[in-house]
CSV table of C-alpha atoms in Angstrom, one decimal:
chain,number,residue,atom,x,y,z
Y,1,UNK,CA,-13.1,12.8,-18.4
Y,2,UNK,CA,-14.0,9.2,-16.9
Y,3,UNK,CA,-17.0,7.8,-16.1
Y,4,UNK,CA,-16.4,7.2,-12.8
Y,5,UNK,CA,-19.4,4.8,-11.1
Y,6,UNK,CA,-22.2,2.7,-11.7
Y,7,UNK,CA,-24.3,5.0,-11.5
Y,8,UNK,CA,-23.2,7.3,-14.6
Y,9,UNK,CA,-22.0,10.4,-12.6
Y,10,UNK,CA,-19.0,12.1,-14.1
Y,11,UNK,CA,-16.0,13.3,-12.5
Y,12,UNK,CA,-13.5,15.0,-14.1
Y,13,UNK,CA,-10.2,16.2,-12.6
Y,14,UNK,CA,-8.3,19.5,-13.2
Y,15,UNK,CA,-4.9,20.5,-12.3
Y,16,UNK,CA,-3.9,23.5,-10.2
Y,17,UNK,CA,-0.5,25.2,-9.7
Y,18,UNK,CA,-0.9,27.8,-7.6
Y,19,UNK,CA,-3.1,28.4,-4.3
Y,20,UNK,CA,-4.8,31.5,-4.9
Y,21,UNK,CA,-6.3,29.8,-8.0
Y,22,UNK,CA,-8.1,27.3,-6.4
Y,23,UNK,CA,-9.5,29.3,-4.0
Y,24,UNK,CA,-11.3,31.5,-6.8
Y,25,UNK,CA,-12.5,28.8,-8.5
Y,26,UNK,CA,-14.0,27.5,-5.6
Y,27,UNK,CA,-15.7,30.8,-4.7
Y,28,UNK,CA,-16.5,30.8,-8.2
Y,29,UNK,CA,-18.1,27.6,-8.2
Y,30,UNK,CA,-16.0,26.3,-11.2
Y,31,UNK,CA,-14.9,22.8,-9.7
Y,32,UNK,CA,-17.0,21.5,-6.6
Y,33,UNK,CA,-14.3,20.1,-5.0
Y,34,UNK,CA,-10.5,19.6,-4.7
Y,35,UNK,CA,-7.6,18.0,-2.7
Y,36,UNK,CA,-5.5,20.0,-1.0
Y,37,UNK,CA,-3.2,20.4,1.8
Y,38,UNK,CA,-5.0,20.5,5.5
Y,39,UNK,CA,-3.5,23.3,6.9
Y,40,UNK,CA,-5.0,25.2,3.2
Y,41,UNK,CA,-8.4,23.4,4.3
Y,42,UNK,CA,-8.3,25.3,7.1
Y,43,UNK,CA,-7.4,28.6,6.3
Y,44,UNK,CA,-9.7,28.7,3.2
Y,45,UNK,CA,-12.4,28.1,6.2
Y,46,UNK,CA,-11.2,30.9,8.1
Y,47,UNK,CA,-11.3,32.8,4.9
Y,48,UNK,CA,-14.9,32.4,5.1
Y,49,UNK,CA,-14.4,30.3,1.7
Y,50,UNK,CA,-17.8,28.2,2.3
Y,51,UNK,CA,-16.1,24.7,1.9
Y,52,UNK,CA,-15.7,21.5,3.9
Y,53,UNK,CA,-13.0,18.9,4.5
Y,54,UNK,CA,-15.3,15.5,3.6
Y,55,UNK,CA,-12.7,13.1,3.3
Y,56,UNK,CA,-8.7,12.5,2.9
Y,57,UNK,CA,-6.5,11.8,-0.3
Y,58,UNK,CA,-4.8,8.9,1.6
Y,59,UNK,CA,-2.4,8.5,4.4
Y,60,UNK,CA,1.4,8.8,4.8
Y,61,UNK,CA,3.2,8.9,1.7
Y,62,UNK,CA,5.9,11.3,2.6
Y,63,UNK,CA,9.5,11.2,3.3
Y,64,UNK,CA,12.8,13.4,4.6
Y,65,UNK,CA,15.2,12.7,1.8
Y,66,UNK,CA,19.0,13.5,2.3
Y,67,UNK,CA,21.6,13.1,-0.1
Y,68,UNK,CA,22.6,9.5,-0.1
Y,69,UNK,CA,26.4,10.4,1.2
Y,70,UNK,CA,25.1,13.0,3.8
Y,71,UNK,CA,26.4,12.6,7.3
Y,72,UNK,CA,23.0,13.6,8.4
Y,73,UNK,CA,21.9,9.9,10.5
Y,74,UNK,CA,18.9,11.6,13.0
Y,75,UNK,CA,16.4,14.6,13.1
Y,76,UNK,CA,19.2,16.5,14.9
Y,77,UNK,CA,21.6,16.2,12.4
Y,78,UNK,CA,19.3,18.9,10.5
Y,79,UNK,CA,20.1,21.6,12.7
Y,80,UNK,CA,21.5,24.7,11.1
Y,81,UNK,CA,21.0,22.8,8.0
Y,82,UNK,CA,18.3,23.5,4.8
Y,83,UNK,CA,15.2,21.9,4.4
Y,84,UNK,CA,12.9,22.5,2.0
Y,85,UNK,CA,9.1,21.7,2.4
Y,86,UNK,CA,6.5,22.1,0.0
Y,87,UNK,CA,4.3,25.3,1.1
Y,88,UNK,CA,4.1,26.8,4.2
Y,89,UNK,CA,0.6,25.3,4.1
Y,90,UNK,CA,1.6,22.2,4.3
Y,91,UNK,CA,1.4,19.2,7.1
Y,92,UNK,CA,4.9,18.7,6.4
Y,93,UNK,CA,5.6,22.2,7.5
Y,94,UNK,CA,3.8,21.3,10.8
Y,95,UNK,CA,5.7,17.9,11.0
Y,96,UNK,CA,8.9,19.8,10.7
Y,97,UNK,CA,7.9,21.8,13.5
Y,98,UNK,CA,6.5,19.2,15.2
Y,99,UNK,CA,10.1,17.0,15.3
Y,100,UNK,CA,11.4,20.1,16.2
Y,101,UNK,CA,10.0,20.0,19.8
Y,102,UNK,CA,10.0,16.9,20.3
Y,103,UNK,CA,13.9,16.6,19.6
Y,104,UNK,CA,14.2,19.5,21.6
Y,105,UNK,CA,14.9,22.0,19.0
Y,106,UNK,CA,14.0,25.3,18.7
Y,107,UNK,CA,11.9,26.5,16.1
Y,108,UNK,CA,14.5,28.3,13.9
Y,109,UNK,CA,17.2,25.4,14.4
Y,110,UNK,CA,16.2,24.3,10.8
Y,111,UNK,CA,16.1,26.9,8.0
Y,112,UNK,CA,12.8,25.9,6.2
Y,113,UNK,CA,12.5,26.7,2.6
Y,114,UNK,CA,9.6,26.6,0.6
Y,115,UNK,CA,10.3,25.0,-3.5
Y,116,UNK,CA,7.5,23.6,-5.5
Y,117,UNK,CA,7.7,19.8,-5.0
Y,118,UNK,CA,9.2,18.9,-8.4
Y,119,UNK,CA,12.3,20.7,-7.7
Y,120,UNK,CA,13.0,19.3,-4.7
Y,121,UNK,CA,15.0,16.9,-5.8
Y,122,UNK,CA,17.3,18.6,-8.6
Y,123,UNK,CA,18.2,20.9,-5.7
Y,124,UNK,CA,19.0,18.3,-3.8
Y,125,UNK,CA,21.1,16.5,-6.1
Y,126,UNK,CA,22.7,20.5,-6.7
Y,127,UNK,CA,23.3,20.7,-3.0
Y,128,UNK,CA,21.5,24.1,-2.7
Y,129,UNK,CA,19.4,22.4,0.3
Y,130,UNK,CA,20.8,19.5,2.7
Y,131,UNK,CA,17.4,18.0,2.8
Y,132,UNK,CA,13.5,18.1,1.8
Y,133,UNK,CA,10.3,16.9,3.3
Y,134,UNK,CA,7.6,15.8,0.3
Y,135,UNK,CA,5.3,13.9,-0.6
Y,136,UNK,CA,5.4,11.3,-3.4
Y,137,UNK,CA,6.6,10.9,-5.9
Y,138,UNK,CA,9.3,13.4,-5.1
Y,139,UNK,CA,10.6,11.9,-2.1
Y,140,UNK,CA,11.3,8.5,-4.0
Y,141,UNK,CA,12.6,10.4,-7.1
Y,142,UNK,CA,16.3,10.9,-5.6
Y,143,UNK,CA,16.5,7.4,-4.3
Y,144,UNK,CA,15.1,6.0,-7.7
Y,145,UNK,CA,17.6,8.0,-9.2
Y,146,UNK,CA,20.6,7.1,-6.9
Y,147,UNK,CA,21.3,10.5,-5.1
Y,148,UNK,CA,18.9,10.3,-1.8
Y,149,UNK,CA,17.8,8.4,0.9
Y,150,UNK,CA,14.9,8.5,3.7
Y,151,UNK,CA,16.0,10.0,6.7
Y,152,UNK,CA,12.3,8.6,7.8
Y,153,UNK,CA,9.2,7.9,6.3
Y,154,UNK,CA,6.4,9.8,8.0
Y,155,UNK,CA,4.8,6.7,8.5
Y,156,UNK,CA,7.9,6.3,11.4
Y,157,UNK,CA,7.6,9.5,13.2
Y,158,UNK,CA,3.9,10.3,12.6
Y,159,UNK,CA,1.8,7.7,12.3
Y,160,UNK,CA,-1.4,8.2,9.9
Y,161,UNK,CA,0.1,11.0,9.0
Y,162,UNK,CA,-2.7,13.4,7.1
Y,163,UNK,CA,-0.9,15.7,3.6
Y,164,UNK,CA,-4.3,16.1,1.3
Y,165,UNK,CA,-7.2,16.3,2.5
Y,166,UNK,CA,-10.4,16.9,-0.1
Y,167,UNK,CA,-12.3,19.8,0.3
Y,168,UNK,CA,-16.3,19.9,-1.0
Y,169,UNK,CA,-18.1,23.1,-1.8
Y,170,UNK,CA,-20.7,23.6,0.9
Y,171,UNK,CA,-23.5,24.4,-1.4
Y,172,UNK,CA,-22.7,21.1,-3.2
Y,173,UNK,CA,-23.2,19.2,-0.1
Y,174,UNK,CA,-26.5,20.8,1.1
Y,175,UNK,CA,-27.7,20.9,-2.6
Y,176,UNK,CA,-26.5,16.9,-4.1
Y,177,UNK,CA,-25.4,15.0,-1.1
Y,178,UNK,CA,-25.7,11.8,-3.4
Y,179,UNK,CA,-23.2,13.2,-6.2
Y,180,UNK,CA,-20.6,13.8,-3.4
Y,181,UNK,CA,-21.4,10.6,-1.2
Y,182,UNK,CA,-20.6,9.0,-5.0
Y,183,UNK,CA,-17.0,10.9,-4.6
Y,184,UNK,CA,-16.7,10.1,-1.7
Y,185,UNK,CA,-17.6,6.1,-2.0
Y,186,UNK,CA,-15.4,6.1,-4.8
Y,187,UNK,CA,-12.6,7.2,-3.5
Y,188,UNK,CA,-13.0,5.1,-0.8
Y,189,UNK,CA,-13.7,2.2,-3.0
Y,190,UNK,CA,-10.6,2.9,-5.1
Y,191,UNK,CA,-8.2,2.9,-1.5
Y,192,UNK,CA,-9.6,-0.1,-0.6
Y,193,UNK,CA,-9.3,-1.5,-4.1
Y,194,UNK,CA,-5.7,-0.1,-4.0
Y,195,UNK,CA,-4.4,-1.5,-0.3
Y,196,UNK,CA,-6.1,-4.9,-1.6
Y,197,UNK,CA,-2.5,-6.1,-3.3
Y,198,UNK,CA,0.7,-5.5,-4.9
Y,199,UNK,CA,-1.0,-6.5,-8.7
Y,200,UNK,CA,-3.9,-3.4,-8.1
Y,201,UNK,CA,-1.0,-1.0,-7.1
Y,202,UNK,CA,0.7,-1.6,-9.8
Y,203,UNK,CA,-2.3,-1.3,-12.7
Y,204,UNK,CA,-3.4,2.2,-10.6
Y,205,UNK,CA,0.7,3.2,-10.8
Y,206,UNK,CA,0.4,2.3,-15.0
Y,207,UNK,CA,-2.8,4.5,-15.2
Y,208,UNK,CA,-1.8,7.5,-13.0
Y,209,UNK,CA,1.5,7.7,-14.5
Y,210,UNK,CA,0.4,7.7,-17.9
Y,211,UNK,CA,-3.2,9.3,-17.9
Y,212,UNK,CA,-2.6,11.8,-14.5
Y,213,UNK,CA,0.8,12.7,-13.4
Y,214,UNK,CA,2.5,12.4,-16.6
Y,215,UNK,CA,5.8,10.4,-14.0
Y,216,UNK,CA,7.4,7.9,-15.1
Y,217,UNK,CA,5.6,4.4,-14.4
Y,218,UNK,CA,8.6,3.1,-12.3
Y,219,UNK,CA,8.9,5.3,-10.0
Y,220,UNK,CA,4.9,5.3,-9.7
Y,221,UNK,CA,5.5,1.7,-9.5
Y,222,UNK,CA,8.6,1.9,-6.3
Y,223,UNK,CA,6.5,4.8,-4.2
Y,224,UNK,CA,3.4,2.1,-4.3
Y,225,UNK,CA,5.2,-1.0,-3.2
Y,226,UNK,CA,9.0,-0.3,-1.5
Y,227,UNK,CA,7.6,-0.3,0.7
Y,228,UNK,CA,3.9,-1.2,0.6
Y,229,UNK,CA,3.0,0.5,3.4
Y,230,UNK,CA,4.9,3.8,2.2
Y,231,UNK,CA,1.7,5.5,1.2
Y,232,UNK,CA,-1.8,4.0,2.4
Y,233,UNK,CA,-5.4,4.4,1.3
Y,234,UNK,CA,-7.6,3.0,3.4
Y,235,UNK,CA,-8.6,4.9,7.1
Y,236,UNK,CA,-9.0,8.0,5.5
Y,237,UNK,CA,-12.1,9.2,7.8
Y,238,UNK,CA,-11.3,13.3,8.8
Y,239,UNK,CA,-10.7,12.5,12.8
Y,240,UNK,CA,-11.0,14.8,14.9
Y,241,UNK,CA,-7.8,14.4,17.1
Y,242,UNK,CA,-5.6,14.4,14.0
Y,243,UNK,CA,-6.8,17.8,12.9
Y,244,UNK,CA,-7.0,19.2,16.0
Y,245,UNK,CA,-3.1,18.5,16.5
Y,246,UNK,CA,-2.9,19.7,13.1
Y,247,UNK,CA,-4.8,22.9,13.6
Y,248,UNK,CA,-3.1,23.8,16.6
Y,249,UNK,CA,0.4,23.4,15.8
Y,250,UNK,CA,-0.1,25.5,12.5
Y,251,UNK,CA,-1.8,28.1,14.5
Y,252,UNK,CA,1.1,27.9,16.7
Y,253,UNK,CA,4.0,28.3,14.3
Y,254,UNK,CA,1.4,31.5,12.3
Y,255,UNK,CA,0.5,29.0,9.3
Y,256,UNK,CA,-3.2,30.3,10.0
Y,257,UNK,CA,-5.0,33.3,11.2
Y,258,UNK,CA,-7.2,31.8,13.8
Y,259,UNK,CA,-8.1,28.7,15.8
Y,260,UNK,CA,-11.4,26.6,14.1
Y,261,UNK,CA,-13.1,24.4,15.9
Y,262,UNK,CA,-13.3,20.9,13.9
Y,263,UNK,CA,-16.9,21.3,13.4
Y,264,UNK,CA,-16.6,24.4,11.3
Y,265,UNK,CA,-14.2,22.7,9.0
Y,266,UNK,CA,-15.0,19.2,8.2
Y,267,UNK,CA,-18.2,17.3,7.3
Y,268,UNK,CA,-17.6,13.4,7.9
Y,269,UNK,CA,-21.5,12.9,7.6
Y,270,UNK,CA,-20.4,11.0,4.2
Y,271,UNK,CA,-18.1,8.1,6.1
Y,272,UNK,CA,-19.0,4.6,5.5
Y,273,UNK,CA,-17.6,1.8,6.4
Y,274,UNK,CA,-15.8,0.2,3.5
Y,275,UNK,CA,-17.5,-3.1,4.0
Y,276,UNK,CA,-20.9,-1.3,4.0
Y,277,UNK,CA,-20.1,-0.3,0.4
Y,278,UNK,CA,-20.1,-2.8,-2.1
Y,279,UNK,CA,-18.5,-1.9,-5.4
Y,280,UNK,CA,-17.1,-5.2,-7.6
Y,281,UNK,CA,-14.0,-3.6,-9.4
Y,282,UNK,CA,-11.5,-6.6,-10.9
Y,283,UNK,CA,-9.4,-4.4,-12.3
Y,284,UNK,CA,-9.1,-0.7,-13.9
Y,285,UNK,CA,-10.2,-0.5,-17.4
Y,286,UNK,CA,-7.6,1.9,-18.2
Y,287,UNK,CA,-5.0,-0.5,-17.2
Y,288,UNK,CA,-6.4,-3.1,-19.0
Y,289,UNK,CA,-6.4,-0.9,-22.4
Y,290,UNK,CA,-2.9,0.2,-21.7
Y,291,UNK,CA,-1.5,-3.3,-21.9
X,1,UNK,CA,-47.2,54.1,-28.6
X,2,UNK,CA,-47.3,52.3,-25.5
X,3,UNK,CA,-47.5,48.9,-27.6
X,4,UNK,CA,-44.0,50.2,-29.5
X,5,UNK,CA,-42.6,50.5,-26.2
X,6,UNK,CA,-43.9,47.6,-24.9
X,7,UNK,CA,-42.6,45.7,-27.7
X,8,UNK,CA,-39.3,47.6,-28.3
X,9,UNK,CA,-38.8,47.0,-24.3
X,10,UNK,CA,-39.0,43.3,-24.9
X,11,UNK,CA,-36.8,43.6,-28.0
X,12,UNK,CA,-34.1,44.8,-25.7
X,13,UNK,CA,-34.1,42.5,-22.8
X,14,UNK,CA,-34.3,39.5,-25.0
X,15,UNK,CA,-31.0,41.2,-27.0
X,16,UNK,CA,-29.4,41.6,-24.1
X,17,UNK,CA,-30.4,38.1,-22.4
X,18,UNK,CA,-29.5,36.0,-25.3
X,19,UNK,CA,-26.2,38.7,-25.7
X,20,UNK,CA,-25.8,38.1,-21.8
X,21,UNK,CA,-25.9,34.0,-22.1
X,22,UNK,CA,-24.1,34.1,-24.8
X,23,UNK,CA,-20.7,36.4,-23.7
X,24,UNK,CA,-21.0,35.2,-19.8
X,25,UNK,CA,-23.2,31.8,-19.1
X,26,UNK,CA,-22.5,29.7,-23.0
X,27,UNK,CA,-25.4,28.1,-24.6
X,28,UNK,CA,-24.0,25.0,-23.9
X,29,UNK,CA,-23.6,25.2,-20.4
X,30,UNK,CA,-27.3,26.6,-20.1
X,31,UNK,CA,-28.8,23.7,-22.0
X,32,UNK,CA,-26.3,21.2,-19.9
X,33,UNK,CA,-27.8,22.8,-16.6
X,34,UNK,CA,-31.0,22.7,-17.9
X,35,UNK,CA,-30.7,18.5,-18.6
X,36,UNK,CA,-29.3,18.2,-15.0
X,37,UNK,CA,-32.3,19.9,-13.2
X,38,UNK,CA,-35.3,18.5,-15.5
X,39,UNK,CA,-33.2,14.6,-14.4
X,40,UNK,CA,-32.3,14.1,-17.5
X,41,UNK,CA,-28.7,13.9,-16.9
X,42,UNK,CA,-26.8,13.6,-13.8
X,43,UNK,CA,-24.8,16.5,-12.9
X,44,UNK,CA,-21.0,16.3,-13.2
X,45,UNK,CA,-18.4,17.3,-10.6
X,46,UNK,CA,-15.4,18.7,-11.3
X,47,UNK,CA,-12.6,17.8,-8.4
X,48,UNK,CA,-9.2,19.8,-8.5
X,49,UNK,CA,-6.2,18.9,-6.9
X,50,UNK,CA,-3.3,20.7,-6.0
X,51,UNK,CA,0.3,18.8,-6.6
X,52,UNK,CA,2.2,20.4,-3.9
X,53,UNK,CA,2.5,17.7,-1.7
């Protein structure tokens, strides 16, 4: 548990594994809010799962790995090939898709397979998949370890690309707007603290990796800085052009029920600009301990 | 009589409210909720996350 802000608010994190989990504790009211994928965002909406996408975890930070000898070079080098994405949920799922058309591929050209994130890479490295779509760590995990490399960065094909978004129980924002405009300002304060230079990445890659994650510190260290730009956390206002591209093309390819209007989904009432919100943080304590 | 009854009535639903907090709600969460609404503590928010990405 961390004291999280100035103003003596606690946050605590807990750790899901499964879907169907977080959705009953949110109709349960046990946590008030959580990051997950978009496309999930949405569907728990359409669930009539009284939530709302507020804000997003950060921007980018995914990759197409293929084995470091592949022959695979482009996008179309995939075809009749295995890919494994993370959930069917996920914006990488859409992104697939996505490439798909714009390459000129039908939908089935790729044979998408869903693996929880951390195996991703051993089945890579096993050659039981030719490729995999992830988000970090995983993506830099078989290049760390010398068996992968990027096909492309999402930050190439899909600029801004959206993965988590964080989701805030309705009743939560009608009921404490300031506890979750504290979230919110600090997790804007912490992406801009973050994208502020190399020596803040790597103090927030010694804390998450040790206190969070549980990864190992260099790799934390490589996803944050090879290169910089690989996973951003600034800009991370819900838009409503990004997730109406999103919405669409996972309606599209059956990822959810329905259409939803943005409006219905997402509350950005608790934006501010970053240099509206003044928050003096030199470095994490946690680091600073660590050390 | 109707003073046993009242008073065996109230026996019950304090049995079962104090058996009720005590198997479903936790003492401890009451008295934190309680703290929370009378201001004096700040609530706390629990945010989960989902590592599938």
């Amino acid at each position: 548990m961390t004291t999280h802000s100035e103003e003596g608010s606690l946050f605590s994190s807990y750790k899901f594994t499964d879907w169907p989990t977080v959705k009953e504790a949110l109709i349960a009211k046990e946590i008030g809010a959580v990051f997950i994928l978009a496309p999930m965002a949405m569907q728990l909406r359409l669930d009539d799962v009284p939530v709302k996408v507020c804000y997003l975890g950060h921007r980018d930070g995914t990759a197409i790995i293929v084995g470091k000898d592949s022959k695979i070079r482009d996008f179309r080098d995939l075809e009749g090939k295995v890919c494994a994405i993370p959930s069917r949920f996920s914006n990488q799922n859409v992104l697939m898709h996505r490439m798909m058309r714009e390459w000129g591929m039908p939908f089935d050209s790729i044979e998408l397979r869903e693996l929880p994130p951390p195996e991703h890479p051993t089945a890579l490295l096993a050659g039981s998949i030719d490729a995999y779509i992830v988000g970090e760590p995983f993506a830099a995990k078989a290049e760390v370890d010398g068996f992968g490399r990027v096909l492309y960065h999402t930050k190439d094909i899909w600029e801004d690309f959206i993965s988590c978004v964080l989701v805030v129980r309705e009743d939560l924002i009608v009921d404490e707007p300031e506890l979750v405009q504290e979230l919110i300002d600090g997790i804007a304060k912490s992406g801009k603290w973050l994208d502020g230079g190399m020596e803040h990445r790597m103090d927030a890659a010694e804390v998450t990796a040790n206190h969070y994650y549980f990864q190992d510190p260099e790799l934390l260290k490589f996803v944050l800085s090879k290169p910089v730009d690989r996973v951003k956390y600034t800009n991370l206002a819900p838009l409503k052009e990004d997730f109406d591209e999103i919405m669409e093309l996972a309606f599209e390819i059956g990822v959810l029920s329905d259409r939803i209007d943005f409006e219905e989904y997402v509350d950005d009432s608790f934006v501010r600009p970053l240099d509206e919100i003044d928050w003096n943080m030199e470095r994490l304590p946690a680091a600073e301990e660590g050390r | 009589m109707k003073l046993k009854v009242l008073l065996g009535a109230t026996a019950w639903l304090l049995l079962i409210t104090i058996s009720h907090i005590a198997l479903n709600i936790g003492f401890d969460k009451l008295a934190k909720q309680y703290r929370v609404m009378t201001g004096q503590e700040r609530g706390e928010l629990i945010v989960g996350f989902l590592p599938v990405t």
